[in-house]
mmCIF file of C-alpha atoms in Angstrom:
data_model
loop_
_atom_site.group_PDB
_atom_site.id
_atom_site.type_symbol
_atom_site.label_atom_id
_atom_site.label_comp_id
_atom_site.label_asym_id
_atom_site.label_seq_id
_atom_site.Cartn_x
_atom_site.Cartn_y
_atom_site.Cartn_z
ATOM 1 C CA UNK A 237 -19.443 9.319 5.274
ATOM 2 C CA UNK A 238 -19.272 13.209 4.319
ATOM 3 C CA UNK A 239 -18.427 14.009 0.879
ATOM 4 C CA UNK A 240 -15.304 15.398 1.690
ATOM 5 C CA UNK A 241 -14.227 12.321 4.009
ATOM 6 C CA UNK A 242 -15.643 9.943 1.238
ATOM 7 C CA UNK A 243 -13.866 11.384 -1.413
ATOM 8 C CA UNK A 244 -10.426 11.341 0.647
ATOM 9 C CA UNK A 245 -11.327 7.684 1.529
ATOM 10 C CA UNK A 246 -11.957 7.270 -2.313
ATOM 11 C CA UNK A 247 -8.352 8.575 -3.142
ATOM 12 C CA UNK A 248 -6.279 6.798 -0.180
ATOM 13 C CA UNK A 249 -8.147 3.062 -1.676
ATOM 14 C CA UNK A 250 -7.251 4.281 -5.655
ATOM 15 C CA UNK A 251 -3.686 4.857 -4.610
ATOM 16 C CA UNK A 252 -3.570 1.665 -3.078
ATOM 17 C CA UNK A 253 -5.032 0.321 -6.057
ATOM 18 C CA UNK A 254 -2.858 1.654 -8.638
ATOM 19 C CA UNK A 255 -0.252 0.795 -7.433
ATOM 20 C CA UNK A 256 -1.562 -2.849 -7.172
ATOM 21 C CA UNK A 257 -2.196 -2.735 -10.860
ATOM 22 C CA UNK A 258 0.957 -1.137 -12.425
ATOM 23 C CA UNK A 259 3.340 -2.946 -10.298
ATOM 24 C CA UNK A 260 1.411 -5.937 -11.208
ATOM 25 C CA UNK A 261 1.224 -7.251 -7.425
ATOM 26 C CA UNK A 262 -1.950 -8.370 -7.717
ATOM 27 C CA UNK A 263 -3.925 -11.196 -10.237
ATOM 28 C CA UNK A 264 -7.049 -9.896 -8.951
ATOM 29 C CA UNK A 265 -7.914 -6.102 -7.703
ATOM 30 C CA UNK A 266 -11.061 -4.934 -6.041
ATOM 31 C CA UNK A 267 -11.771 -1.341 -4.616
ATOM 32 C CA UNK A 268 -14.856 -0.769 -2.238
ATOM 33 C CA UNK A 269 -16.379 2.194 0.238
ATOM 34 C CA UNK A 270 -18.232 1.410 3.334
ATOM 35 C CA UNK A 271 -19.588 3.112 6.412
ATOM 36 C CA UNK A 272 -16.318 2.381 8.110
ATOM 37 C CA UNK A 273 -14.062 3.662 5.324
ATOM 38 C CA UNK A 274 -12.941 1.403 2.601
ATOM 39 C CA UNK A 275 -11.100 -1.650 1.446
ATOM 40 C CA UNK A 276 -8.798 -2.957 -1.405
ATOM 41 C CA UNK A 277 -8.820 -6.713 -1.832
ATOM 42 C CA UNK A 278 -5.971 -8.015 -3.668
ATOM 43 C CA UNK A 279 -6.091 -11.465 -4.826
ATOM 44 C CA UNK A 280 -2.066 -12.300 -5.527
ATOM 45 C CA UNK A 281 -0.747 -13.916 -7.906
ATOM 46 C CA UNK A 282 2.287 -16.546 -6.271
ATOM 47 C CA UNK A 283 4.870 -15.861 -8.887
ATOM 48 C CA UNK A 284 5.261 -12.351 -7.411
ATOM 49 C CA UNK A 285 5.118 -13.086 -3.766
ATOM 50 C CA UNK A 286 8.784 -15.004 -3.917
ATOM 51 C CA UNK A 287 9.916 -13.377 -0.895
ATOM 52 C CA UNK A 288 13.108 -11.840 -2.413
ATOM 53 C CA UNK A 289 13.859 -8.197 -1.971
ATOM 54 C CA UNK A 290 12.351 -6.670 -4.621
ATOM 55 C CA UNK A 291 9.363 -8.111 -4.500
ATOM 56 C CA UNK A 292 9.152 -6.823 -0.525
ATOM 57 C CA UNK A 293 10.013 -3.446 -1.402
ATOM 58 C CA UNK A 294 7.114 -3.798 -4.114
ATOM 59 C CA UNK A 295 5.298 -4.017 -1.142
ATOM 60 C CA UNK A 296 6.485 -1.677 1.005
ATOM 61 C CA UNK A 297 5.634 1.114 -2.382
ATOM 62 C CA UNK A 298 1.783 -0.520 -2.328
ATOM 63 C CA UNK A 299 1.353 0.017 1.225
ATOM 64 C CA UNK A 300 2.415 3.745 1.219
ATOM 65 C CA UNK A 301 0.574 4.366 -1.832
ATOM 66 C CA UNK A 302 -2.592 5.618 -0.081
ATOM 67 C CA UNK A 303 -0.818 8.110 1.589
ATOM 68 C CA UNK A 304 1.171 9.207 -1.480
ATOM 69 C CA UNK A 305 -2.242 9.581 -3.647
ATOM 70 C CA UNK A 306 -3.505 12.133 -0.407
ATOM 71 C CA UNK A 307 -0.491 13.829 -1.056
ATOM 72 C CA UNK A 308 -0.627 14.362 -4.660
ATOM 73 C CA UNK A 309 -4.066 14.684 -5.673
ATOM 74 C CA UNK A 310 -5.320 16.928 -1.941
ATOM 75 C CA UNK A 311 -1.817 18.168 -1.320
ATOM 76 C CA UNK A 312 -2.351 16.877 2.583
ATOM 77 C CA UNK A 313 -1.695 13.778 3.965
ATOM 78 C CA UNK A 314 -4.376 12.703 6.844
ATOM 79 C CA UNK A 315 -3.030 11.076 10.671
ATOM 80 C CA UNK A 316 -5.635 7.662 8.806
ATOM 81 C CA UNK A 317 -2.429 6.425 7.265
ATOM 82 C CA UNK A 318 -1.427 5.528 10.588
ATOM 83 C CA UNK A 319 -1.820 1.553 10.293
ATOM 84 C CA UNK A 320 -0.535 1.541 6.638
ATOM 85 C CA UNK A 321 2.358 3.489 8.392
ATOM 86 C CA UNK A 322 2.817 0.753 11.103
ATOM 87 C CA UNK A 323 2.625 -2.003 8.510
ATOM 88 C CA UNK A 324 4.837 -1.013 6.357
ATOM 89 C CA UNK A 325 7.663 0.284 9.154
ATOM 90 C CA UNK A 326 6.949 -3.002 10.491
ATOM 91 C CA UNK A 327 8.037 -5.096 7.326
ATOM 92 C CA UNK A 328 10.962 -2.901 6.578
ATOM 93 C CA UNK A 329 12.337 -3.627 10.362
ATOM 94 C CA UNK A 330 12.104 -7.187 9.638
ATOM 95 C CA UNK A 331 14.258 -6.757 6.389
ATOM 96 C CA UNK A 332 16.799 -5.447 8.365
ATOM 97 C CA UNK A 333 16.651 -7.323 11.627
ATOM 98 C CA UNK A 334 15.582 -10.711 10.525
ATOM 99 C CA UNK A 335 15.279 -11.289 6.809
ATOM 100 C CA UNK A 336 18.679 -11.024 5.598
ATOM 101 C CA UNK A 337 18.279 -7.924 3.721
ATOM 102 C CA UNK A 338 20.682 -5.803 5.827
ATOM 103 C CA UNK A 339 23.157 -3.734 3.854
ATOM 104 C CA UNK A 340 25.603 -4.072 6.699
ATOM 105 C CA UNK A 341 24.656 -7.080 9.285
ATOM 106 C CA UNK A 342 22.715 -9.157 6.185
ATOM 107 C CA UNK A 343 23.532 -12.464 7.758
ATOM 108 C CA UNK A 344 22.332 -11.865 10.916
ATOM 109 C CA UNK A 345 18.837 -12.504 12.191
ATOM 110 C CA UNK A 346 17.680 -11.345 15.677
ATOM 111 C CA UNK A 347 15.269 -14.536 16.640
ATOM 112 C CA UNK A 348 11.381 -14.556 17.084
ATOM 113 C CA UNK A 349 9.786 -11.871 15.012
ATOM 114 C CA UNK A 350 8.195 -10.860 18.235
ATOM 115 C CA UNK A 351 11.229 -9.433 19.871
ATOM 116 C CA UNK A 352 11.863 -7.468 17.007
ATOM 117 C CA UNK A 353 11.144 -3.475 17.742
ATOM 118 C CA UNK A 354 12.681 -0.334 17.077
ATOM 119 C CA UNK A 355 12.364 0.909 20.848
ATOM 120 C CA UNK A 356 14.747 -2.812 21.880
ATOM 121 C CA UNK A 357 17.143 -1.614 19.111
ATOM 122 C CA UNK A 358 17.150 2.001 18.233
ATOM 123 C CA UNK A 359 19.756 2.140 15.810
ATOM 124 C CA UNK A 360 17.466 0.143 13.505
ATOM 125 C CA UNK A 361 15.463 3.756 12.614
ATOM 126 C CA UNK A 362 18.100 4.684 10.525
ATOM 127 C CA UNK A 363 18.141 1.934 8.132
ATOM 128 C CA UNK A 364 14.196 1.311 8.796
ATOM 129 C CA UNK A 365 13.217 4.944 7.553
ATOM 130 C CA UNK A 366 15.779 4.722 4.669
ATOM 131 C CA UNK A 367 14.176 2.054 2.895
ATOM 132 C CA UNK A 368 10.510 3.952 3.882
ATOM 133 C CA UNK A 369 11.559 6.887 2.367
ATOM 134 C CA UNK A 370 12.529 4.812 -0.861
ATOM 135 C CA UNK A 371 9.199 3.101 -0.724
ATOM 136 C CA UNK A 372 7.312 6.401 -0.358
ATOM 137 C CA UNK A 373 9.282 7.999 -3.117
ATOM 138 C CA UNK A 374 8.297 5.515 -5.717
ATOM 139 C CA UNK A 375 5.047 5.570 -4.823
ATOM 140 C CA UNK A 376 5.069 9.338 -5.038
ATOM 141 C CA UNK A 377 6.458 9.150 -8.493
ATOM 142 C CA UNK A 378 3.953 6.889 -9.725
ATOM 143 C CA UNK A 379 1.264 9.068 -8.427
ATOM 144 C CA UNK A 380 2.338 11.843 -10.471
ATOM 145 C CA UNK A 381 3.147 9.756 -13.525
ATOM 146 C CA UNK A 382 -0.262 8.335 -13.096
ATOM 147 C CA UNK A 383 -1.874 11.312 -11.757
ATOM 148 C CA UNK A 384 -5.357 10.801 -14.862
ATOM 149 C CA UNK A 385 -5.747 6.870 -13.760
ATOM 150 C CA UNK A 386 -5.546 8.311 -10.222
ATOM 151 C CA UNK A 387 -8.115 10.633 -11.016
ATOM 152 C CA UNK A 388 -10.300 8.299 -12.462
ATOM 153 C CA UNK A 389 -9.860 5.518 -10.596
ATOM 154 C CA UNK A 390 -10.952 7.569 -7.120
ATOM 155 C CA UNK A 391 -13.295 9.486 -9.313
ATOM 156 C CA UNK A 392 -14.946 5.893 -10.147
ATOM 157 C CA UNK A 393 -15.030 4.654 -6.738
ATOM 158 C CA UNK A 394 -16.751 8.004 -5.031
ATOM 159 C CA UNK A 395 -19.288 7.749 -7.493
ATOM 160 C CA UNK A 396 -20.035 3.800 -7.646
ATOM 161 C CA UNK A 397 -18.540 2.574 -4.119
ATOM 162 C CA UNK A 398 -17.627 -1.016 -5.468
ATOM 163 C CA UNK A 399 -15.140 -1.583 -8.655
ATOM 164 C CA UNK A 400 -14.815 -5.094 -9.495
ATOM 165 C CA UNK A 401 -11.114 -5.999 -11.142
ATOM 166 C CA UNK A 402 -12.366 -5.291 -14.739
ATOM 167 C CA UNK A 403 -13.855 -2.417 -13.775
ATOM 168 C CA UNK A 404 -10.748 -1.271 -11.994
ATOM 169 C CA UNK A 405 -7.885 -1.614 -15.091
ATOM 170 C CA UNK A 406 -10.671 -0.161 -17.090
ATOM 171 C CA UNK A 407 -9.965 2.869 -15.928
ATOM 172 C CA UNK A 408 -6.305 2.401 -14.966
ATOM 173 C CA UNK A 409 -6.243 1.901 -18.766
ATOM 174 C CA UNK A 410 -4.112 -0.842 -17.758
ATOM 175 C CA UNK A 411 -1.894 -1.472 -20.817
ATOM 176 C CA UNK A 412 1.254 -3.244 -19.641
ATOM 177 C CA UNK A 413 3.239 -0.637 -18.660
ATOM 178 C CA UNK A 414 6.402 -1.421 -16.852
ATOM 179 C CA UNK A 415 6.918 -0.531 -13.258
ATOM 180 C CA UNK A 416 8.595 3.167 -13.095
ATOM 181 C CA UNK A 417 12.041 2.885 -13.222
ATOM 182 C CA UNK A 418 12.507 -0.670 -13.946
ATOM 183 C CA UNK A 419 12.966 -0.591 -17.998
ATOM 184 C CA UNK A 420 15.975 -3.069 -18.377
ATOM 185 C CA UNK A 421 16.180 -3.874 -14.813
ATOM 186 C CA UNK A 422 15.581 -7.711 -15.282
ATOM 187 C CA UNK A 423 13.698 -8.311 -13.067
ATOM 188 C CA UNK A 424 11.693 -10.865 -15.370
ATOM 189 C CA UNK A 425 8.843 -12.071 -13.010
ATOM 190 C CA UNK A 426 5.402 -12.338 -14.490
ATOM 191 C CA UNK A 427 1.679 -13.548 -13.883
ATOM 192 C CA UNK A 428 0.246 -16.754 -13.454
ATOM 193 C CA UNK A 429 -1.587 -19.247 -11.328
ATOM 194 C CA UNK A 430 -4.601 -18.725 -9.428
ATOM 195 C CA UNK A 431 -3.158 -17.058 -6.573
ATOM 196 C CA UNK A 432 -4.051 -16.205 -2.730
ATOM 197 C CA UNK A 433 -6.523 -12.893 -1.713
ATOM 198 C CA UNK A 434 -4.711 -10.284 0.291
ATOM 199 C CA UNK A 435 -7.108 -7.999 1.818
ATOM 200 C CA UNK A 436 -6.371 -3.944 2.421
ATOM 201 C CA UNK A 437 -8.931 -2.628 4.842
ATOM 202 C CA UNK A 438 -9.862 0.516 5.888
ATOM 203 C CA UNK A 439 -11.085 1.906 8.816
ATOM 204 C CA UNK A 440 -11.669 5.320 10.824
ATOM 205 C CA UNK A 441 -9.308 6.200 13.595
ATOM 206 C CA UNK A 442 -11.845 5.755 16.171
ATOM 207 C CA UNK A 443 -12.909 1.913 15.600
ATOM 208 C CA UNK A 444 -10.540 0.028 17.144
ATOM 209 C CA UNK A 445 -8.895 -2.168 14.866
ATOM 210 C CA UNK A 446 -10.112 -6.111 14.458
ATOM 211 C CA UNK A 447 -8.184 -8.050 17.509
ATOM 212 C CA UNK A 448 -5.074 -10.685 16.640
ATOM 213 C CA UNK A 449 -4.822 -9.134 12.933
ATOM 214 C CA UNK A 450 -1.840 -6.895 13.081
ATOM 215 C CA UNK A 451 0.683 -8.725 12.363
ATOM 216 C CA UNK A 452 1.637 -9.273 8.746
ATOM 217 C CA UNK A 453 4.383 -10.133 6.271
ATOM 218 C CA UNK A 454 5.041 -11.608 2.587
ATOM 219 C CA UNK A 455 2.681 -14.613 2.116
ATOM 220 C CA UNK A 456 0.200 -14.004 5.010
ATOM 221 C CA UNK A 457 -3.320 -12.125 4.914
ATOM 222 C CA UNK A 458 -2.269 -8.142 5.363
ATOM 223 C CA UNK A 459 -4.940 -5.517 6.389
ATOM 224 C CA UNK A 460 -3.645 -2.265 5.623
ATOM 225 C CA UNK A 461 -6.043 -0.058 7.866
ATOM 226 C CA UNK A 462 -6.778 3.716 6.898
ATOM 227 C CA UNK A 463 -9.170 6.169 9.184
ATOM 228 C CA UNK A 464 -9.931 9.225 6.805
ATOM 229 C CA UNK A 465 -9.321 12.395 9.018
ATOM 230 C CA UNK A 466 -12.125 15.092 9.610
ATOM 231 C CA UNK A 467 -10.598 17.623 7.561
ATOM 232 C CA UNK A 468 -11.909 19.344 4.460
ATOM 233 C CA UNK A 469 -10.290 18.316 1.251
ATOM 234 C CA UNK A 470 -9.901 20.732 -1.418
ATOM 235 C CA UNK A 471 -7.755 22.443 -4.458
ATOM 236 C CA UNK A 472 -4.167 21.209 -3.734
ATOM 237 C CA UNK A 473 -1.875 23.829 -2.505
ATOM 238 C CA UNK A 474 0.665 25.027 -4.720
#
C-alpha cells in the first residue's frame, strides 16, 4: 500500500483494536497489515458474549470504532467503512426487529433473520440509526479519551505490520480502566475461559468481498471489512 493509504489502514485496525481492549471484548487481540488492507483478530472471551443488550451494543461501539479513529486522528472518514457500516446497521436492525430489544414492539419478533430489511420495513431507520448514532458516539468519545494509545497503537502497527496481543496492551497501556461511562453502572461481567476467535478483516473497496461470509451476529465468526480510500491523509482540520 501507499504510505498515506497504509497509515489510514493502520488507524481504522487501532480503532478497532482499542476499543477491543478497553471495553474488554476480547481475551485475545491481534492487529495486522497486508496487501489487501488489514485485519483485527479477536479471540473472545464467552463471559462477555451473553447475548444481552449491553453486551450487543458493546459491539455495535467496536464495529464503528474504525471509522471513529479516521475521524479523530485524520479528521475524515473514508467510503472503506462501508462493510463495518453494513455490519453494524445490520445487528442493530435485528435488535429491533427480532431480538427483543425494541423500546416500543420488544416482544415482537419478525421471523427468519432473512426477511429482515430496512427497505421491507422502513420505519425501522428510525430506531436502527438511533442506536448507530449511540454506538458511534461512544466510540467517538473513547477515541478522544484515548487519543495517545490511539496514536501509538496505529503508530505501532504502520511501522511493524503485525502486533501480537502483548504487544498490543503494551501500548494501549492497558491498565484496567473501566469502559467510558460505565463507573457504577453494574454491569459486573468479567474475563475468563478460553474463549472463541472473532476475526475483523479488512479489505479495499475494489476486491469483492469473500462469498457466503456476510452475515453475522453475537456468537458467530464476524468479518468487519474496511477498503482504505485513495485519498491523502494529513493534519486534521480544525
Amino acid at each position: 500500500m501507499p504510505p498515506h493509504v497504509r497509515l489510514r489502514s493502520a488507524i481504522h485496525e487501532a480503532g478497532h483494536g482499542l476499543a477491543l481492549v478497553r471495553l474488554r471484548n476480547a481475551k485475545r487481540v491481534e492487529l495486522s497489515l497486508n496487501a489487501d488492507g488489514g485485519a483485527a483478530k479477536a479471540f473472545d472471551d464467552p463471559d462477555l458474549d451473553d447475548q444481552t443488550e449491553v453486551s450487543i451494543e458493546r459491539f455495535l461501539v467496536v464495529a464503528l470504532a474504525g471509522r471513529a479513529a479516521e475521524e479523530e486522528a485524520l479528521g475524515s472518514v473514508s467510503a472503506g467503512a462501508f462493510s463495518d457500516l453494513a455490519c453494524a446497521t445490520r445487528i442493530a436492525l435485528l435488535m429491533e426487529a427480532q431480538w427483543g430489544f425494541s423500546r416500543t414492539h420488544p416482544l415482537v419478533s419478525v421471523g427468519d433473520e432473512a426477511l429482515v430489511s430496512i427497505a421491507r420495513a422502513p420505519w425501522l431507520i428510525g430506531p436502527v440509526q438511533e442506536r448507530l448514532e449511540a454506538a458511534y458516539g461512544r466510540a467517538l468519545d473513547l477515541m478522544r479519551e484515548e487519543r495517545d494509545a490511539l496514536g501509538r497503537l496505529a503508530e505501532g502497527l504502520f511501522n511493524e505490520g503485525y502486533l501480537d496481543d502483548a504487544r498490543v496492551r503494551e501500548l494501549v497501556d492497558y491498565r484496567g480502566k473501566p469502559e467510558p461511562g460505565t463507573a457504577g453502572r453494574g454491569d459486573g461481567r468479567r474475563g475468563g475461559g478460553t474463549g472463541r476467535r472473532r476475526t475483523f478483516h479488512s479489505r479495499r473497496a475494489w476486491r469483492r468481498p469473500t462469498p457466503g461470509r456476510e452475515r453475522a451476529g453475537p456468537g458467530s465468526p464476524v468479518p468487519l471489512t474496511w477498503a482504505p480510500a485513495r485519498v491523502r491523509s494529513g493534519p486534521r482540520r480544525p
